[in-house]
XYZ file of C-alpha atoms in Angstrom:
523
model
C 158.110 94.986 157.516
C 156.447 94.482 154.217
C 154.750 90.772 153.993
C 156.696 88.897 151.338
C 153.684 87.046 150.074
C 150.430 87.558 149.271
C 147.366 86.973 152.611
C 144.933 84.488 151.789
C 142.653 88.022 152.094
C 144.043 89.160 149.484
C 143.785 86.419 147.446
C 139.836 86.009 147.635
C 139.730 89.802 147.033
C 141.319 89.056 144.246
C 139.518 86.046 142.971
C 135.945 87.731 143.327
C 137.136 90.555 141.263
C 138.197 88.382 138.410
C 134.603 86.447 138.357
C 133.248 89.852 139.142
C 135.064 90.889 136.131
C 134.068 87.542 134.030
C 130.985 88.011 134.613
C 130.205 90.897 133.101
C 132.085 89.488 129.872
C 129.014 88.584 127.010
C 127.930 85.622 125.868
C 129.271 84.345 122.290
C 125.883 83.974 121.211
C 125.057 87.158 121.953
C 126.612 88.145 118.702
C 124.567 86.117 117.274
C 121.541 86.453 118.031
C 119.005 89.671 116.918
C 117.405 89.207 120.475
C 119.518 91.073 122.781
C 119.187 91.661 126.380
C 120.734 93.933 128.907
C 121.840 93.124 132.500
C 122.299 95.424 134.686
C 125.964 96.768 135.701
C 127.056 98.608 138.634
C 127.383 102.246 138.004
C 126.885 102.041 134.478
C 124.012 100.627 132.482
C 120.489 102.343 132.646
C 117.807 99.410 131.803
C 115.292 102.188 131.028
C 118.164 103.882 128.398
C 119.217 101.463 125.917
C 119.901 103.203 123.640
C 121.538 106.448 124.976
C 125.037 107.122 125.086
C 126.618 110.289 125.131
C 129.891 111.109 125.289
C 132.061 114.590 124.864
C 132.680 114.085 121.446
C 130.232 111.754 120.015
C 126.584 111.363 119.898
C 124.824 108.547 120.246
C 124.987 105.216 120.058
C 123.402 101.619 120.662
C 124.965 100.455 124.185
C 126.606 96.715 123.875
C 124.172 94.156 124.965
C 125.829 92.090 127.866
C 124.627 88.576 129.449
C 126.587 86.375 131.705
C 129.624 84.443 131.873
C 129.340 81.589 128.828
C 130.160 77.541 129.536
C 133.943 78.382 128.211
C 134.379 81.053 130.131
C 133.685 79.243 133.302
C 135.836 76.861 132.261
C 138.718 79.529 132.167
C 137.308 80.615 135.348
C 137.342 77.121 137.370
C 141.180 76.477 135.862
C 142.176 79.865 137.194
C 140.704 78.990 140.333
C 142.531 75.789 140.606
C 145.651 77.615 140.320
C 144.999 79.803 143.052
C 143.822 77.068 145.205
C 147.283 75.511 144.291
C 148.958 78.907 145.654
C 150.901 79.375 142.506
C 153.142 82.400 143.579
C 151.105 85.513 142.501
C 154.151 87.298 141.102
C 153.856 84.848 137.674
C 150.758 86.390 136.774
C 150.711 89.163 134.426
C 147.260 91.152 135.035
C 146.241 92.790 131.833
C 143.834 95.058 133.908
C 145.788 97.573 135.874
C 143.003 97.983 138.736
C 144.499 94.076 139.427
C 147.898 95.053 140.220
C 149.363 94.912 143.598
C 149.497 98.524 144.897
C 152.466 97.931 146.234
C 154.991 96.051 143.772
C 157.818 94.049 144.472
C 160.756 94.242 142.244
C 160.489 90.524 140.520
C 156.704 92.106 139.416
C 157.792 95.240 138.184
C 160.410 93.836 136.054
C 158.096 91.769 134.768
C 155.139 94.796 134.134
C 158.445 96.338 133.035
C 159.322 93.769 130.169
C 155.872 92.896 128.846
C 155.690 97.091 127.560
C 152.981 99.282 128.141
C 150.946 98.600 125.151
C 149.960 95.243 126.947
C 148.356 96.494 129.342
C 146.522 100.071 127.785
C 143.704 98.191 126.429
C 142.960 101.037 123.809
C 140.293 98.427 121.957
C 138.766 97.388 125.275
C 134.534 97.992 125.471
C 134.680 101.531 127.103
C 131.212 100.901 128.147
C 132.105 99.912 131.725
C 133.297 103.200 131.559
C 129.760 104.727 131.757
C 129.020 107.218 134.661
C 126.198 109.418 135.302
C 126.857 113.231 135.745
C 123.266 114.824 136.681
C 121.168 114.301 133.764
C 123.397 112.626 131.111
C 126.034 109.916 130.651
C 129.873 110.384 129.773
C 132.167 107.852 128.904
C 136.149 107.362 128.605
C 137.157 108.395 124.836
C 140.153 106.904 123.103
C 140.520 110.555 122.320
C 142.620 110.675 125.790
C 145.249 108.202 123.787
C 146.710 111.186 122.321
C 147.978 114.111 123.413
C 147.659 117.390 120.601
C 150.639 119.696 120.723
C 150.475 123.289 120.874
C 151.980 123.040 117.515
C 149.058 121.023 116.311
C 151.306 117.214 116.417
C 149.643 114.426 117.767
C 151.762 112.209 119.770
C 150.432 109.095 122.078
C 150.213 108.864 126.419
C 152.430 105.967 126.627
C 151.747 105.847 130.054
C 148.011 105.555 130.143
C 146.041 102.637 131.148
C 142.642 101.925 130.765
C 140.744 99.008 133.128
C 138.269 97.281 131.772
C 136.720 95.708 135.095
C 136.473 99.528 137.007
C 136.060 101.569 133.982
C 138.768 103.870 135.306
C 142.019 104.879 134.474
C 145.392 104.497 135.813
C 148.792 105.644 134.963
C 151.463 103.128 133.810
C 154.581 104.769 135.193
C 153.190 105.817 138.348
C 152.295 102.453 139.412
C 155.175 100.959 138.426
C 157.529 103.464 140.268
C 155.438 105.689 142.312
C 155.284 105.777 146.045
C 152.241 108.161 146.707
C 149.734 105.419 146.910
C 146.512 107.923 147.826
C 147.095 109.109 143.782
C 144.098 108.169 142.526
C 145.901 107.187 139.147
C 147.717 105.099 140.967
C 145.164 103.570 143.431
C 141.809 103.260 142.727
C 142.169 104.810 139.068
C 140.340 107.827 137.921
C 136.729 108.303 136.461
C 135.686 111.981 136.732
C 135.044 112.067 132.721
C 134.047 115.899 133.159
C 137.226 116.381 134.313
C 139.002 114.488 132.730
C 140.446 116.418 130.246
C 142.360 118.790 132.864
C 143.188 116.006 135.248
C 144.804 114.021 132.508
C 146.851 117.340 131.456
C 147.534 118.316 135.264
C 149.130 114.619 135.890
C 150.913 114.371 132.722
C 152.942 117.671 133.504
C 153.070 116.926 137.505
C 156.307 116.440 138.709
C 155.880 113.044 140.125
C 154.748 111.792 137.043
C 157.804 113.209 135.121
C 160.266 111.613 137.948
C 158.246 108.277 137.258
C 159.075 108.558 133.549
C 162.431 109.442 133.658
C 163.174 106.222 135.419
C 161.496 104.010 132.931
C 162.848 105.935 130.212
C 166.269 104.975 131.892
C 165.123 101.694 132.439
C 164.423 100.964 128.506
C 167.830 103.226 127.309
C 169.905 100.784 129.931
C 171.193 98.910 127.305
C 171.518 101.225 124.630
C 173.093 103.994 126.152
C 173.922 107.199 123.628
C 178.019 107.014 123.560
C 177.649 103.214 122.738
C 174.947 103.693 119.926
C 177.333 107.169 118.534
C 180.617 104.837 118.566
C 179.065 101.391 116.953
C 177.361 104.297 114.381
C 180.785 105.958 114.011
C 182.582 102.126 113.945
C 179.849 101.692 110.934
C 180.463 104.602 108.550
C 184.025 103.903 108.925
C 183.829 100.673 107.890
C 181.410 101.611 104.654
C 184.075 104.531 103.723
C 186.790 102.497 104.257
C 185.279 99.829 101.909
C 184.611 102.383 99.095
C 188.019 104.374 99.279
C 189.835 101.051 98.937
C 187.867 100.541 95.617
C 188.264 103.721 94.224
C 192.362 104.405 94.911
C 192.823 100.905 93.315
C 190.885 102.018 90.238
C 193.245 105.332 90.281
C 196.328 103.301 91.157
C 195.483 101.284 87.710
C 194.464 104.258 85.436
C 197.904 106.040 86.961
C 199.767 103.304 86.661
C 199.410 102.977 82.693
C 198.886 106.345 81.871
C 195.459 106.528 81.243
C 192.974 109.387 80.907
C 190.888 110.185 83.498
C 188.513 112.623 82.698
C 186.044 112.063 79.843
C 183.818 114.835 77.934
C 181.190 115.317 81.152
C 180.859 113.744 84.660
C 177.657 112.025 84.705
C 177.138 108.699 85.724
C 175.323 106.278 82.928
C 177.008 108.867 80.134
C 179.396 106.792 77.268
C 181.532 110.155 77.457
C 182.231 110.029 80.949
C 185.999 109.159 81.250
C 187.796 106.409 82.479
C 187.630 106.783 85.739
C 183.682 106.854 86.047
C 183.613 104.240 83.335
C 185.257 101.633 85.307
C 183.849 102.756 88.302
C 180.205 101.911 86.974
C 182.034 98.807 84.903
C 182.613 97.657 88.889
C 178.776 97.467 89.722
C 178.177 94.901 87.824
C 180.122 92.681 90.393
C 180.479 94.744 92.861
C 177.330 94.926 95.692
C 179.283 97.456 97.804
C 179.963 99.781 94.935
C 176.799 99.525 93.188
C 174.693 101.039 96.151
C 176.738 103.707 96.855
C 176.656 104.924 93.036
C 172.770 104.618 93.272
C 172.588 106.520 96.253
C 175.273 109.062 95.827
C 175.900 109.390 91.626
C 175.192 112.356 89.630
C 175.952 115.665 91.078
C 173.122 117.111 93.323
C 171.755 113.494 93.713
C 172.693 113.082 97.220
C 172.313 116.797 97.901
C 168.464 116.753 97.172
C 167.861 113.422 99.400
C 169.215 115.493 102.407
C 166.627 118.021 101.808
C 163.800 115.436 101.378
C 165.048 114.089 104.869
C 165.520 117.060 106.585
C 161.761 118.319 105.791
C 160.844 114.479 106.333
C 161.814 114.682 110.143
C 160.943 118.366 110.497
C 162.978 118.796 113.221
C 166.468 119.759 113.013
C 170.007 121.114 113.845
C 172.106 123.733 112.718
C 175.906 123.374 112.611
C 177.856 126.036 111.103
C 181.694 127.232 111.184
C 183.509 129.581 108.287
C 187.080 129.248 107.384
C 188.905 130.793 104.435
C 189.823 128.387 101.337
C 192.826 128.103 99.515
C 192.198 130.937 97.056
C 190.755 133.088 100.118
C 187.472 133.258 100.099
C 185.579 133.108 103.376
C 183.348 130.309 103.316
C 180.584 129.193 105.736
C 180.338 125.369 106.212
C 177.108 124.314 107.067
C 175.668 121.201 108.915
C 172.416 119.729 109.508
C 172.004 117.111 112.531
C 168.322 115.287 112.641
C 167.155 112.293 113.562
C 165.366 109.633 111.344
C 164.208 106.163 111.160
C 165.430 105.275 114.314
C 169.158 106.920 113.379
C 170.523 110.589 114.124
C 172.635 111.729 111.104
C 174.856 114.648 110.402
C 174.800 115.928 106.724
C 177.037 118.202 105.074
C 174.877 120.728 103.340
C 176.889 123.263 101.910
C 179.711 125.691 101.432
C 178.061 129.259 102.070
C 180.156 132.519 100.509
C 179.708 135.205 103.180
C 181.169 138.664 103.436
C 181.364 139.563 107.090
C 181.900 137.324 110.454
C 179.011 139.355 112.330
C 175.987 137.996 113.909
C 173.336 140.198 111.791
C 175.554 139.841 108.641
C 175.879 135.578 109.152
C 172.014 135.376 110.171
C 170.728 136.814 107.348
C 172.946 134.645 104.798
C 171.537 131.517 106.370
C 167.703 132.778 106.366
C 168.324 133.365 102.822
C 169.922 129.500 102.711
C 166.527 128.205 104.459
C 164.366 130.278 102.753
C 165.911 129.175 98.954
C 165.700 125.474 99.651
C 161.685 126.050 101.764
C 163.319 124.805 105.046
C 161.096 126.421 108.443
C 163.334 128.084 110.638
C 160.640 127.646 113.315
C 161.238 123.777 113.114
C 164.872 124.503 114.367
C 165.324 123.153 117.414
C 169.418 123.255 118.076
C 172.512 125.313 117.003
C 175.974 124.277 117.519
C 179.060 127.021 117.290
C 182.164 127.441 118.379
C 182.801 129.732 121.111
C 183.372 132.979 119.421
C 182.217 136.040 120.316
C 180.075 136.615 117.006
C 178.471 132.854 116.909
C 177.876 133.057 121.031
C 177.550 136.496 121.953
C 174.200 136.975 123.894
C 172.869 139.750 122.713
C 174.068 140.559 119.147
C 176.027 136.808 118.147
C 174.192 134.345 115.954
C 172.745 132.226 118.804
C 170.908 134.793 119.881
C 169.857 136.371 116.704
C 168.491 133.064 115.484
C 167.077 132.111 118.772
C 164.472 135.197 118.178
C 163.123 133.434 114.734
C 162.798 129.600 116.924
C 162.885 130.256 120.918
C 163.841 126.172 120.544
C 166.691 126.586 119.041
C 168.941 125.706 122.402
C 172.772 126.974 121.444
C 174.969 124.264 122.223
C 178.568 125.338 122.221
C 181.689 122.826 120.779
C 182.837 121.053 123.817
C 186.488 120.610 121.587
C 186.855 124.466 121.282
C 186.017 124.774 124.895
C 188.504 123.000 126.025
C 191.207 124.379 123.885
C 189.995 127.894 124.875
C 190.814 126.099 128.514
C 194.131 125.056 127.655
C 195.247 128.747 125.938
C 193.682 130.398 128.846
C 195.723 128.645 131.205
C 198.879 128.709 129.694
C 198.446 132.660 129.043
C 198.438 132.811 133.139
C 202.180 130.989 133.396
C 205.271 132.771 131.847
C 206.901 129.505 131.869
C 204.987 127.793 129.562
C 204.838 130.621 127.037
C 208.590 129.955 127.494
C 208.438 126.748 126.824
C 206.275 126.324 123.796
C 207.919 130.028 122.360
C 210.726 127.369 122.248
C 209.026 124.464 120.376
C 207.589 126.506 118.151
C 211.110 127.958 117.299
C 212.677 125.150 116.961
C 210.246 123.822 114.341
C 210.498 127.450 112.577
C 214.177 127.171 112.311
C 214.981 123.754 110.356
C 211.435 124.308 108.418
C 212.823 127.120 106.762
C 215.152 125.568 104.969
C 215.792 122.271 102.941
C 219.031 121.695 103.929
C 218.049 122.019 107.583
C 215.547 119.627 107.694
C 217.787 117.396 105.943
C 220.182 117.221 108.286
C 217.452 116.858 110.929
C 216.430 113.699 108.884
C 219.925 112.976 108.645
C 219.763 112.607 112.595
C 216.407 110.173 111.989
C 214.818 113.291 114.062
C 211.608 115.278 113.185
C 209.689 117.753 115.091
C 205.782 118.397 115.017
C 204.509 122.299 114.793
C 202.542 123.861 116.972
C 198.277 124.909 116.201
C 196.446 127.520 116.988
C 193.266 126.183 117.099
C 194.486 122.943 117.872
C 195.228 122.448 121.627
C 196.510 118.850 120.779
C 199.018 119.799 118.527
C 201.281 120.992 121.536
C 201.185 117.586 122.836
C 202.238 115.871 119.630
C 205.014 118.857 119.771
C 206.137 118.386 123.182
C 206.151 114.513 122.623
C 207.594 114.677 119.500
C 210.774 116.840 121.306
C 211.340 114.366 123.632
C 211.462 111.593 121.576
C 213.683 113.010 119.048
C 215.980 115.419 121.366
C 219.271 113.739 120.799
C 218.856 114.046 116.724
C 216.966 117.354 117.275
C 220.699 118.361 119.923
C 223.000 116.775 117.345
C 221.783 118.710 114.146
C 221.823 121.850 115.673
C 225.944 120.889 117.010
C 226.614 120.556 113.581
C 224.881 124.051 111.931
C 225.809 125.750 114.863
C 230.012 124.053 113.764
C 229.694 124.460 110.370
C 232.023 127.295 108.875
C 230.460 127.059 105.856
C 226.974 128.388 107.250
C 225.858 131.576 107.426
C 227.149 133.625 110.473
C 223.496 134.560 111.464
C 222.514 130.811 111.245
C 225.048 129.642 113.196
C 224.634 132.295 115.695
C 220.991 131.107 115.423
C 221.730 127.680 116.050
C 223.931 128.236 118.964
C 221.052 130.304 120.519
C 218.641 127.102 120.034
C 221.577 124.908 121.161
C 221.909 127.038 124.873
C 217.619 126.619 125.366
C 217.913 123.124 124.624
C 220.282 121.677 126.969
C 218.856 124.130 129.476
């Protein structure tokens, strides 16, 4: 059973490293004075070497001169002492020096190591000369160099989880001994020191699999309040909001233009140009009053405005995702819609880019139209590191679809297929298996076919305060609004079709229709 407190034993231990630890703190008039001496340390300082010190990427340099603890410091010393002699509960103390911590943490102290952050307690712009070891005939030292870790892609990006102590000159990891339970690491117990070494054993922790287990749980800890579907819906809640704000402006600036009969159009489109209409003309007139308004026209105004900020981002946060899906406009022409997804500033944002004209739907046919995108606006393909499709066979084929295709330019680019077209691939694929369903929504869609073909039809359907809802073929959800849209409407939907199917004065093959429709609906 695990001892709840701290032993008295522990306590002195605990106490004589602190003074130890004091002690070997300088005197303030050591800065101040051109006479400087140098006391001895343990394991560190050579008496006969004062001015050696050589470490794997330096040369060398004049070693700090060091005296004992000053009159204020034993002042600090003698109050800390009092409140240990007071047996103020250990857990209240926040030890900057990680060779100080409990090996074994209880949860009230890891919370708190947990809230006060790593950067409290890495003590990057401690005096690494307590650091100092010697390895057969020279001296090495802990770099700040071991702050940062260089990526394979040349990056630089900081070991959070690195600690250095100032009273062991050793290292310890930050996760690890917050969450760890192999107490014989020596990152963990007793820290490490092994500068020759270091370099590997730094590397070798950092991708061990403890470590990695130790950092997914404070990682978890820090998201648990800002979990990703809350921060996408309060982001979503938020550029609703701003576009719901601007559309109201703008439709009551159309409403009043169309309600007197005004121009809207002027001689060009250019925001800040006399000759731009009336529409833009009051639109800018608006701005003057209007906060709202005015930043979105001096973000967005001017035609390629907010089209050249995207690209500024995009090669801003280098990394990025691809989003693409083609679909034929209204005068036919096969278009490729194109999406970039990064994250910046603390935000992820999803950017229209473009409508891309393509030719043909295959994977070496689409690939090459959006290298040639990339290539004309000097975006890296190599910085790609997602691409989003639906599920069809030419965007997600293995072998020959665009995934894969693209994944051979960036082996980061992960494919990450839409979860929506999934699902309705689900749906159509289970319905396909039951005869009875095709039945049933054969019969829907019928239904709707039949009184949309005609005015008069869907008249009288009004007529009846009915309507029905077609069905999608893309759209899996579309079958529900269908199906609810029967049921809620059949005694209209049952009543119109009485009277076409009654009416002499309809066309014998209508009637015979409606009679047909009349016979699958009641049974």
């Amino acid at each position: 059973m695990l001892r709840k407190y701290e032993s008295g034993a522990s306590k002195r231990r605990l106490k004589k490293e602190r003074e130890e630890m004091v002690a070997k703190l300088p005197k303030m008039t050591n800065f101040f004075s051109s006479n400087q001496t140098i006391m001895q340390f343990p394991q560190t300082v050579d008496n006969n070497k004062n001015n050696e010190r050589k470490d794997e990427n330096s040369n060398t340099e004049n070693e700090v001169a060091c005296q004992g603890p000053s009159n204020e410091i034993q002042e600090v010393e003698s109050v800390e002492s009092t409140m240990h002699n007071n047996e103020l509960d250990s857990d209240t103390i926040l030890r900057e020096d990680p060779a100080l911590w409990p090996l074994q943490l209880k949860e009230n102290e890891r919370m708190k190591y947990l809230n006060k952050g790593y950067a409290f307690f890495q003590n990057k712009d401690s005096n690494y000369e307590f650091s100092k070891r010697m390895f057969k005939i020279q001296y090495r030292y802990y770099s700040v160099k071991y702050f940062q870790k260089v990526m394979n892609n040349g990056e630089k990006c900081d070991r959070k989880w690195l600690m250095f102590s100032v009273s062991t000159g050793c290292v310890f990891c930050y996760v690890c001994k917050l969450f760890s339970t192999d107490y014989d690491n020596v990152l963990v117990k007793s820290g490490f020191y092994n500068w020759i070494k270091a370099k590997q054993t730094i590397f070798g922790h950092e991708n061990s699999k403890e470590r990695i287990q130790c950092m997914i749980k404070w990682i978890e800890f820090i998201k648990q309040n800002t979990h990703v579907d809350e921060y996408m819906v309060s982001q979503i809640k938020k550029e609703f909001n701003y576009w719901s704000e601007i559309l109201n402006r703008i439709v009551a600036v159309i409403r009043f233009l169309a309600g007197r009969g005004l121009v809207f159009r002027g001689h060009n489109e250019v925001i800040g140009s006399s000759n731009n209409g009336n529409y833009l003309g009051m639109l800018e007139l608006l701005t003057q009053f209007d906060p709202v308004l005015k930043q979105h026209i001096d973000t967005f105004a001017n035609k390629g405005k907010g089209f050249n900020a995207h690209i500024t981002e995009i090669k801003k946060t280098k990394y990025w995702e691809i989003i693409v899906d083609s679909t034929p406009d209204i005068s036919h022409v096969d278009q490729l819609s194109v999406v970039f997804r990064y994250y910046l500033n603390g935000h992820v944002y999803e950017r229209f880019f473009c409508f891309l004209q393509i030719k043909s739907h295959d994977g070496k046919s689409l690939i090459t139209d959006i290298l040639d995108l990339l290539e004309r606006y000097d975006i890296d393909i190599i910085n790609c590191r997602g691409q989003a499709y639906d599920n069809a066979s030419n965007m997600s084929g293995k072998y020959s679809g665009l995934q894969a295709r693209l994944k051979e330019r960036s082996e980061l680019a992960f494919y990450i297929s839409c979860a929506g077209h999934s699902l309705n691939l689900v749906g159509q694929c289970s319905v396909s298996e039951c005869i009875n369903s095709i039945n049933y929504f054969g019969v829907l869609q019928s239904f709707y076919s039949f009184f949309v073909a005609s005015t008069h039809r869907w008249d009288l359907l009004k007529g009846n305060h009915a309507t029905l809802k077609r069905l999608s073929d893309t759209q899996w959800s579309c079958r529900s609004d269908a199906s609810k849209s029967l049921v809620e409407n059949f005694d209209g939907i049952h009543a119109a079709l009485c009277h076409i199917a009654e009416d002499t004065e309809e066309k014998s093959d209508t009637r015979h229709e409606a009679l047909c429709l009349l016979n699958k609906i009641t049974n």
